[in-house]
Amino acid sequence: FLFLGCKENTYEIAMVTDYGDITDQSFNQTTYETAKKYAEDNNKSFAYYKPVNDSTDARVEKIEESISKGAKVVVMPGFAFAGAIVAVQDQYKDVKFIALDVSEYDIEDQFYNHDANGARTTLKDENNKPHVSSNVTSIVFQEEESGYLAGYAAVKEGETKLGFLGGMAVPAVQRFGYGYIQGIAAAAKEMNVKVDLWYVYGGQFSGDATITTAMETWVKNGCQTVFACGGGIYTSVIDAGKGGKCKLIGVDTDQSKVVKDIEVLTSAMKGLADATKSCLDDFYGEWKNGGKVLTWGLKTDATKEYVGLPRETWTMKNFTTANYDSVIKDIRDGKITISSDTTKAPKDFLNENVTAKNDNFGASIK
């Protein structure tokens, strides 16, 4: 455990990792560092807990351990916590739970049995209807805005051979991808240039030989930059793009801090740090968002970027921070509208300036 300002081995703020580590340069590390600093700055005690494996039972075990050691608020990053939330929210009414990137659908799905295809069937308990308890706040993000910014910036930078490699075709990944296409299409139309676009889902959240082979085919056919959107699937882009063959657009956090083997053009990020701090402020102030799953984006708070690109580390030269700020202002002012409609197909967002290049455009490799 890491602890600060502790009395009698009790830790008021707790953070539980999902199935990764606090050095993952992603959700866990960002949340850990933010909660730790918040505790330091506000003279609160803090501890983090790592489950023994990737399971709801293991996550619940660590949540309960944190509560036994005095946790009044537990911070949980990642959609994998949906089952744990349902298991603890009604049992520990006096504890507040902050979830990051856990959607209302993720939570409600835990109340149902499922058939062999994963479709919902009956409630597990007819007396326990789907709900988010008043001691839970969850924040999800407008991925389509972040994806739009990445696609728009890439084309403005001069990139015209672009790809999108998603993990699984779940709503959050789709929103990233659909925003990406919309940003590409808008910039290409403004500049009157033609863009070639490859688009596919890997069917999993990790890279492997099959996905790497697909990326190598893209690169051979001219693809120069790939937005890899889905956990560790970016490793297949790295394997295919080494030696300057291809660039990467990262996801969720600033992946230039992790990826060293190929150039990271930019990253389509979620504002995990700002969201964590805002929710902890609510806990120590007015718990006004209890029982809610909130979607935060560029219009949520004019002083915070709950989605966006990393100004300090992108390698773009033609697309400037002034250009970036102008696009953000237009989104906030409503001059740019970005669809989050995941019932559509990727091709629905193309325009005459963007050409679909792969035969399985919008499909899954697996």
GROMACS .gro file of C-alpha atoms in nm:
model
  366
    1PHE     CA    1   0.000   0.000   0.000
    2LEU     CA    2   0.097   0.358  -0.050
    3PHE     CA    3  -0.033   0.571   0.230
    4LEU     CA    4  -0.019   0.936   0.328
    5GLY     CA    5  -0.116   1.123   0.644
    6CYS     CA    6  -0.245   0.801   0.801
    7LYS     CA    7  -0.375   0.744   1.152
    8GLU     CA    8  -0.400   0.402   1.313
    9ASN     CA    9  -0.354   0.231   0.975
   10THR     CA   10  -0.673   0.369   0.823
   11TYR     CA   11  -0.687   0.512   0.475
   12GLU     CA   12  -0.974   0.741   0.384
   13ILE     CA   13  -0.930   0.755   0.006
   14ALA     CA   14  -0.883   0.422  -0.170
   15MET     CA   15  -0.806   0.340  -0.530
   16VAL     CA   16  -0.844  -0.013  -0.666
   17THR     CA   17  -0.674  -0.110  -0.991
   18ASP     CA   18  -0.872  -0.303  -1.252
   19TYR     CA   19  -0.642  -0.582  -1.371
   20GLY     CA   20  -0.338  -0.376  -1.454
   21ASP     CA   21  -0.074  -0.204  -1.248
   22ILE     CA   22  -0.011   0.153  -1.135
   23THR     CA   23   0.281   0.168  -1.379
   24ASP     CA   24   0.068   0.091  -1.687
   25GLN     CA   25   0.099   0.448  -1.824
   26SER     CA   26  -0.276   0.435  -1.875
   27PHE     CA   27  -0.598   0.425  -1.670
   28ASN     CA   28  -0.451   0.280  -1.352
   29GLN     CA   29  -0.142   0.497  -1.336
   30THR     CA   30  -0.323   0.820  -1.420
   31THR     CA   31  -0.596   0.755  -1.162
   32TYR     CA   32  -0.345   0.646  -0.899
   33GLU     CA   33  -0.123   0.951  -0.945
   34THR     CA   34  -0.421   1.187  -0.936
   35ALA     CA   35  -0.577   1.034  -0.624
   36LYS     CA   36  -0.238   1.024  -0.450
   37LYS     CA   37  -0.170   1.391  -0.525
   38TYR     CA   38  -0.522   1.486  -0.418
   39ALA     CA   39  -0.461   1.318  -0.084
   40GLU     CA   40  -0.126   1.492  -0.044
   41ASP     CA   41  -0.266   1.833  -0.132
   42ASN     CA   42  -0.564   1.797   0.102
   43ASN     CA   43  -0.396   1.616   0.394
   44LYS     CA   44  -0.601   1.301   0.348
   45SER     CA   45  -0.490   0.941   0.392
   46PHE     CA   46  -0.470   0.726   0.081
   47ALA     CA   47  -0.400   0.366  -0.018
   48TYR     CA   48  -0.423   0.172  -0.342
   49TYR     CA   49  -0.512  -0.194  -0.377
   50LYS     CA   50  -0.437  -0.437  -0.659
   51PRO     CA   51  -0.660  -0.742  -0.718
   52VAL     CA   52  -0.489  -1.080  -0.737
   53ASN     CA   53  -0.639  -1.152  -1.080
   54ASP     CA   54  -0.872  -1.019  -1.348
   55SER     CA   55  -1.210  -1.108  -1.201
   56THR     CA   56  -1.505  -0.937  -1.037
   57ASP     CA   57  -1.454  -1.146  -0.724
   58ALA     CA   58  -1.093  -1.029  -0.695
   59ARG     CA   59  -1.193  -0.666  -0.741
   60VAL     CA   60  -1.471  -0.697  -0.483
   61GLU     CA   61  -1.225  -0.854  -0.241
   62LYS     CA   62  -0.994  -0.552  -0.265
   63ILE     CA   63  -1.282  -0.304  -0.241
   64GLU     CA   64  -1.396  -0.476   0.077
   65GLU     CA   65  -1.040  -0.478   0.210
   66SER     CA   66  -1.014  -0.103   0.148
   67ILE     CA   67  -1.341  -0.048   0.336
   68SER     CA   68  -1.220  -0.261   0.627
   69LYS     CA   69  -0.918  -0.031   0.644
   70GLY     CA   70  -1.127   0.283   0.666
   71ALA     CA   71  -1.202   0.384   0.308
   72LYS     CA   72  -1.479   0.642   0.285
   73VAL     CA   73  -1.446   0.682  -0.090
   74VAL     CA   74  -1.322   0.423  -0.341
   75VAL     CA   75  -1.202   0.522  -0.689
   76MET     CA   76  -1.229   0.256  -0.962
   77PRO     CA   77  -1.092   0.309  -1.317
   78GLY     CA   78  -1.222   0.110  -1.611
   79PHE     CA   79  -1.532  -0.070  -1.741
   80ALA     CA   80  -1.418  -0.396  -1.575
   81PHE     CA   81  -1.557  -0.262  -1.245
   82ALA     CA   82  -1.922  -0.289  -1.352
   83GLY     CA   83  -1.977  -0.620  -1.174
   84ALA     CA   84  -1.795  -0.503  -0.862
   85ILE     CA   85  -2.011  -0.191  -0.843
   86VAL     CA   86  -2.329  -0.398  -0.848
   87ALA     CA   87  -2.185  -0.628  -0.580
   88VAL     CA   88  -2.092  -0.352  -0.333
   89GLN     CA   89  -2.313  -0.048  -0.396
   90ASP     CA   90  -2.607  -0.161  -0.182
   91GLN     CA   91  -2.402  -0.350   0.073
   92TYR     CA   92  -2.189  -0.051   0.176
   93LYS     CA   93  -2.429   0.242   0.180
   94ASP     CA   94  -2.198   0.460   0.391
   95VAL     CA   95  -1.914   0.439   0.138
   96LYS     CA   96  -1.900   0.647  -0.180
   97PHE     CA   97  -1.782   0.488  -0.504
   98ILE     CA   98  -1.632   0.681  -0.795
   99ALA     CA   99  -1.617   0.488  -1.123
  100LEU     CA  100  -1.438   0.606  -1.436
  101ASP     CA  101  -1.543   0.487  -1.781
  102VAL     CA  102  -1.810   0.249  -1.651
  103SER     CA  103  -2.126   0.309  -1.852
  104GLU     CA  104  -2.485   0.275  -1.735
  105TYR     CA  105  -2.523  -0.014  -1.981
  106ASP     CA  106  -2.218  -0.186  -1.828
  107ILE     CA  107  -2.371  -0.161  -1.481
  108GLU     CA  108  -2.725  -0.258  -1.578
  109ASP     CA  109  -2.598  -0.557  -1.776
  110GLN     CA  110  -2.471  -0.712  -1.453
  111PHE     CA  111  -2.828  -0.759  -1.327
  112TYR     CA  112  -2.916  -0.999  -1.611
  113ASN     CA  113  -2.855  -1.357  -1.710
  114HIS     CA  114  -2.731  -1.402  -2.067
  115ASP     CA  115  -2.770  -1.660  -2.340
  116ALA     CA  116  -2.487  -1.834  -2.526
  117ASN     CA  117  -2.453  -1.534  -2.758
  118GLY     CA  118  -2.424  -1.288  -2.471
  119ALA     CA  119  -2.774  -1.142  -2.512
  120ARG     CA  120  -2.971  -1.053  -2.200
  121THR     CA  121  -3.239  -1.296  -2.094
  122THR     CA  122  -3.391  -1.278  -1.744
  123LEU     CA  123  -3.304  -1.082  -1.435
  124LYS     CA  124  -3.078  -1.267  -1.194
  125ASP     CA  125  -3.309  -1.155  -0.915
  126GLU     CA  126  -3.662  -1.033  -0.991
  127ASN     CA  127  -3.651  -0.827  -0.672
  128ASN     CA  128  -3.329  -0.651  -0.772
  129LYS     CA  129  -3.400  -0.429  -1.072
  130PRO     CA  130  -3.115  -0.256  -1.259
  131HIS     CA  131  -3.007   0.059  -1.079
  132VAL     CA  132  -2.717   0.284  -0.986
  133SER     CA  133  -2.727   0.352  -0.612
  134SER     CA  134  -2.702   0.701  -0.467
  135ASN     CA  135  -2.352   0.631  -0.332
  136VAL     CA  136  -2.213   0.574  -0.684
  137THR     CA  137  -2.098   0.828  -0.940
  138SER     CA  138  -1.965   0.712  -1.274
  139ILE     CA  139  -1.810   0.926  -1.544
  140VAL     CA  140  -1.795   0.823  -1.908
  141PHE     CA  141  -1.650   1.033  -2.185
  142GLN     CA  142  -1.751   1.165  -2.526
  143GLU     CA  143  -1.500   0.957  -2.718
  144GLU     CA  144  -1.639   1.083  -3.047
  145GLU     CA  145  -1.505   1.433  -2.969
  146SER     CA  146  -1.158   1.301  -2.893
  147GLY     CA  147  -1.161   1.085  -3.205
  148TYR     CA  148  -1.278   1.379  -3.415
  149LEU     CA  149  -0.990   1.595  -3.292
  150ALA     CA  150  -0.738   1.323  -3.376
  151GLY     CA  151  -0.872   1.267  -3.727
  152TYR     CA  152  -0.911   1.636  -3.801
  153ALA     CA  153  -0.562   1.720  -3.675
  154ALA     CA  154  -0.401   1.435  -3.869
  155VAL     CA  155  -0.543   1.551  -4.203
  156LYS     CA  156  -0.460   1.915  -4.129
  157GLU     CA  157  -0.107   1.799  -4.055
  158GLY     CA  158  -0.093   1.651  -4.404
  159GLU     CA  159  -0.170   1.285  -4.338
  160THR     CA  160  -0.383   1.140  -4.618
  161LYS     CA  161  -0.326   0.764  -4.577
  162LEU     CA  162  -0.495   0.684  -4.247
  163GLY     CA  163  -0.616   0.375  -4.066
  164PHE     CA  164  -0.833   0.287  -3.767
  165LEU     CA  165  -0.769  -0.036  -3.577
  166GLY     CA  166  -1.031  -0.080  -3.306
  167GLY     CA  167  -1.031  -0.345  -3.036
  168MET     CA  168  -1.378  -0.492  -3.003
  169ALA     CA  169  -1.676  -0.315  -3.161
  170VAL     CA  170  -1.816  -0.195  -2.828
  171PRO     CA  171  -1.980   0.150  -2.807
  172ALA     CA  172  -1.681   0.337  -2.662
  173VAL     CA  173  -1.448   0.206  -2.936
  174GLN     CA  174  -1.708   0.276  -3.203
  175ARG     CA  175  -1.751   0.633  -3.083
  176PHE     CA  176  -1.376   0.690  -3.105
  177GLY     CA  177  -1.377   0.551  -3.457
  178TYR     CA  178  -1.685   0.733  -3.581
  179GLY     CA  179  -1.555   1.062  -3.445
  180TYR     CA  180  -1.223   0.992  -3.614
  181ILE     CA  181  -1.392   0.943  -3.952
  182GLN     CA  182  -1.597   1.260  -3.907
  183GLY     CA  183  -1.286   1.463  -3.824
  184ILE     CA  184  -1.102   1.322  -4.124
  185ALA     CA  185  -1.396   1.393  -4.354
  186ALA     CA  186  -1.437   1.751  -4.228
  187ALA     CA  187  -1.070   1.839  -4.264
  188ALA     CA  188  -1.041   1.673  -4.604
  189LYS     CA  189  -1.342   1.870  -4.731
  190GLU     CA  190  -1.206   2.197  -4.594
  191MET     CA  191  -0.869   2.137  -4.761
  192ASN     CA  192  -1.018   1.979  -5.074
  193VAL     CA  193  -0.785   1.681  -5.049
  194LYS     CA  194  -0.845   1.310  -5.098
  195VAL     CA  195  -0.790   1.076  -4.805
  196ASP     CA  196  -0.757   0.697  -4.812
  197LEU     CA  197  -0.896   0.529  -4.501
  198TRP     CA  198  -0.857   0.173  -4.373
  199TYR     CA  199  -1.093   0.070  -4.091
  200VAL     CA  200  -1.129  -0.259  -3.901
  201TYR     CA  201  -1.179  -0.409  -3.554
  202GLY     CA  202  -0.939  -0.667  -3.420
  203GLY     CA  203  -1.207  -0.852  -3.224
  204GLN     CA  204  -0.997  -0.833  -2.907
  205PHE     CA  205  -0.808  -0.582  -2.692
  206SER     CA  206  -0.458  -0.710  -2.762
  207GLY     CA  207  -0.232  -0.745  -3.060
  208ASP     CA  208  -0.128  -1.079  -3.208
  209ALA     CA  209   0.023  -1.229  -3.522
  210THR     CA  210  -0.304  -1.223  -3.719
  211ILE     CA  211  -0.369  -0.856  -3.645
  212THR     CA  212  -0.006  -0.768  -3.713
  213THR     CA  213  -0.030  -0.936  -4.054
  214ALA     CA  214  -0.338  -0.723  -4.133
  215MET     CA  215  -0.147  -0.409  -4.031
  216GLU     CA  216   0.150  -0.511  -4.245
  217THR     CA  217  -0.086  -0.543  -4.541
  218TRP     CA  218  -0.221  -0.194  -4.475
  219VAL     CA  219   0.131  -0.050  -4.458
  220LYS     CA  220   0.232  -0.233  -4.776
  221ASN     CA  221  -0.073  -0.082  -4.950
  222GLY     CA  222   0.018   0.271  -4.845
  223CYS     CA  223  -0.132   0.331  -4.498
  224GLN     CA  224   0.097   0.572  -4.314
  225THR     CA  225  -0.073   0.639  -3.978
  226VAL     CA  226  -0.301   0.414  -3.769
  227PHE     CA  227  -0.527   0.512  -3.479
  228ALA     CA  228  -0.501   0.203  -3.256
  229CYS     CA  229  -0.800   0.211  -3.024
  230GLY     CA  230  -0.833  -0.073  -2.775
  231GLY     CA  231  -0.608  -0.170  -2.487
  232GLY     CA  232  -0.286  -0.337  -2.601
  233ILE     CA  233  -0.389  -0.378  -2.964
  234TYR     CA  234  -0.147  -0.099  -3.053
  235THR     CA  235   0.139  -0.353  -3.028
  236SER     CA  236   0.040  -0.491  -3.369
  237VAL     CA  237   0.071  -0.142  -3.518
  238ILE     CA  238   0.415  -0.109  -3.359
  239ASP     CA  239   0.525  -0.445  -3.499
  240ALA     CA  240   0.404  -0.351  -3.848
  241GLY     CA  241   0.529   0.008  -3.840
  242LYS     CA  242   0.884  -0.016  -3.704
  243GLY     CA  243   1.159   0.150  -3.900
  244GLY     CA  244   0.952   0.450  -3.999
  245LYS     CA  245   0.701   0.250  -4.199
  246CYS     CA  246   0.400   0.381  -4.006
  247LYS     CA  247   0.299   0.626  -3.733
  248LEU     CA  248   0.064   0.566  -3.441
  249ILE     CA  249  -0.223   0.765  -3.296
  250GLY     CA  250  -0.267   0.655  -2.935
  251VAL     CA  251  -0.582   0.630  -2.725
  252ASP     CA  252  -0.714   0.706  -2.374
  253THR     CA  253  -0.387   0.849  -2.239
  254ASP     CA  254  -0.077   1.008  -2.391
  255GLN     CA  255   0.080   0.698  -2.540
  256SER     CA  256   0.395   0.878  -2.650
  257LYS     CA  257   0.507   0.809  -2.292
  258VAL     CA  258   0.479   0.435  -2.353
  259VAL     CA  259   0.553   0.378  -2.721
  260LYS     CA  260   0.913   0.429  -2.831
  261ASP     CA  261   0.957   0.208  -3.137
  262ILE     CA  262   0.750   0.418  -3.378
  263GLU     CA  263   0.642   0.782  -3.394
  264VAL     CA  264   0.330   0.870  -3.196
  265LEU     CA  265   0.165   1.148  -3.396
  266THR     CA  266  -0.079   1.228  -3.114
  267SER     CA  267  -0.323   1.052  -2.880
  268ALA     CA  268  -0.703   1.076  -2.849
  269MET     CA  269  -0.728   1.108  -2.473
  270LYS     CA  270  -0.986   1.091  -2.196
  271GLY     CA  271  -0.945   1.338  -1.911
  272LEU     CA  272  -0.905   1.083  -1.635
  273ALA     CA  273  -0.706   1.314  -1.410
  274ASP     CA  274  -0.955   1.600  -1.431
  275ALA     CA  275  -1.249   1.362  -1.382
  276THR     CA  276  -1.089   1.196  -1.078
  277LYS     CA  277  -1.014   1.530  -0.914
  278SER     CA  278  -1.361   1.668  -0.990
  279CYS     CA  279  -1.531   1.364  -0.835
  280LEU     CA  280  -1.314   1.378  -0.524
  281ASP     CA  281  -1.399   1.748  -0.493
  282ASP     CA  282  -1.766   1.644  -0.504
  283PHE     CA  283  -1.710   1.385  -0.233
  284TYR     CA  284  -1.556   1.641   0.001
  285GLY     CA  285  -1.806   1.907  -0.103
  286GLU     CA  286  -2.158   1.832  -0.223
  287TRP     CA  287  -2.219   1.476  -0.344
  288LYS     CA  288  -2.445   1.610  -0.616
  289ASN     CA  289  -2.399   1.337  -0.876
  290GLY     CA  290  -2.479   1.033  -0.664
  291GLY     CA  291  -2.680   0.769  -0.847
  292LYS     CA  292  -2.577   0.909  -1.186
  293VAL     CA  293  -2.370   0.801  -1.483
  294LEU     CA  294  -2.254   1.126  -1.643
  295THR     CA  295  -2.108   1.180  -1.988
  296TRP     CA  296  -1.840   1.445  -1.993
  297GLY     CA  297  -1.680   1.613  -2.291
  298LEU     CA  298  -1.565   1.950  -2.415
  299LYS     CA  299  -1.890   2.127  -2.329
  300THR     CA  300  -1.901   2.003  -1.969
  301ASP     CA  301  -1.661   2.260  -1.827
  302ALA     CA  302  -1.495   2.540  -2.022
  303THR     CA  303  -1.192   2.524  -1.789
  304LYS     CA  304  -1.127   2.152  -1.833
  305GLU     CA  305  -1.069   1.924  -2.129
  306TYR     CA  306  -1.234   1.597  -2.035
  307VAL     CA  307  -1.135   1.474  -2.382
  308GLY     CA  308  -0.862   1.600  -2.611
  309LEU     CA  309  -0.511   1.576  -2.752
  310PRO     CA  310  -0.179   1.624  -2.569
  311ARG     CA  311  -0.048   1.964  -2.679
  312GLU     CA  312   0.293   1.914  -2.519
  313THR     CA  313   0.395   1.588  -2.684
  314TRP     CA  314   0.233   1.558  -3.025
  315THR     CA  315   0.480   1.550  -3.315
  316MET     CA  316   0.262   1.752  -3.551
  317LYS     CA  317   0.419   2.064  -3.700
  318ASN     CA  318   0.161   2.201  -3.944
  319PHE     CA  319  -0.135   2.163  -3.707
  320THR     CA  320  -0.062   2.411  -3.429
  321THR     CA  321  -0.196   2.458  -3.079
  322ALA     CA  322  -0.372   2.771  -3.206
  323ASN     CA  323  -0.549   2.559  -3.470
  324TYR     CA  324  -0.638   2.307  -3.200
  325ASP     CA  325  -0.781   2.569  -2.965
  326SER     CA  326  -0.989   2.708  -3.252
  327VAL     CA  327  -1.145   2.366  -3.324
  328ILE     CA  328  -1.218   2.310  -2.955
  329LYS     CA  329  -1.391   2.649  -2.939
  330ASP     CA  330  -1.605   2.563  -3.241
  331ILE     CA  331  -1.711   2.234  -3.078
  332ARG     CA  332  -1.796   2.409  -2.753
  333ASP     CA  333  -1.986   2.683  -2.938
  334GLY     CA  334  -2.187   2.427  -3.135
  335LYS     CA  335  -2.040   2.525  -3.473
  336ILE     CA  336  -1.910   2.171  -3.509
  337THR     CA  337  -2.145   1.885  -3.425
  338ILE     CA  338  -2.018   1.529  -3.392
  339SER     CA  339  -2.243   1.226  -3.408
  340SER     CA  340  -2.217   0.954  -3.144
  341ASP     CA  341  -2.472   0.729  -3.315
  342THR     CA  342  -2.331   0.378  -3.288
  343THR     CA  343  -2.630   0.226  -3.470
  344LYS     CA  344  -2.472   0.350  -3.793
  345ALA     CA  345  -2.196   0.180  -3.991
  346PRO     CA  346  -1.851   0.337  -4.039
  347LYS     CA  347  -1.916   0.394  -4.408
  348ASP     CA  348  -2.213   0.616  -4.317
  349PHE     CA  349  -1.965   0.884  -4.203
  350LEU     CA  350  -1.757   0.897  -4.520
  351ASN     CA  351  -1.787   1.180  -4.771
  352GLU     CA  352  -1.667   1.233  -5.127
  353ASN     CA  353  -1.319   1.324  -5.002
  354VAL     CA  354  -1.261   0.997  -4.813
  355THR     CA  355  -1.224   0.656  -4.978
  356ALA     CA  356  -1.264   0.322  -4.798
  357LYS     CA  357  -0.957   0.115  -4.885
  358ASN     CA  358  -1.001  -0.231  -4.727
  359ASP     CA  359  -1.261  -0.485  -4.835
  360ASN     CA  360  -1.360  -0.561  -4.474
  361PHE     CA  361  -1.409  -0.193  -4.388
  362GLY     CA  362  -1.588  -0.174  -4.053
  363ALA     CA  363  -1.579  -0.551  -3.994
  364SER     CA  364  -1.382  -0.755  -3.740
  365ILE     CA  365  -1.069  -0.952  -3.822
  366LYS     CA  366  -1.183  -1.216  -3.569
   0.00000   0.00000   0.00000
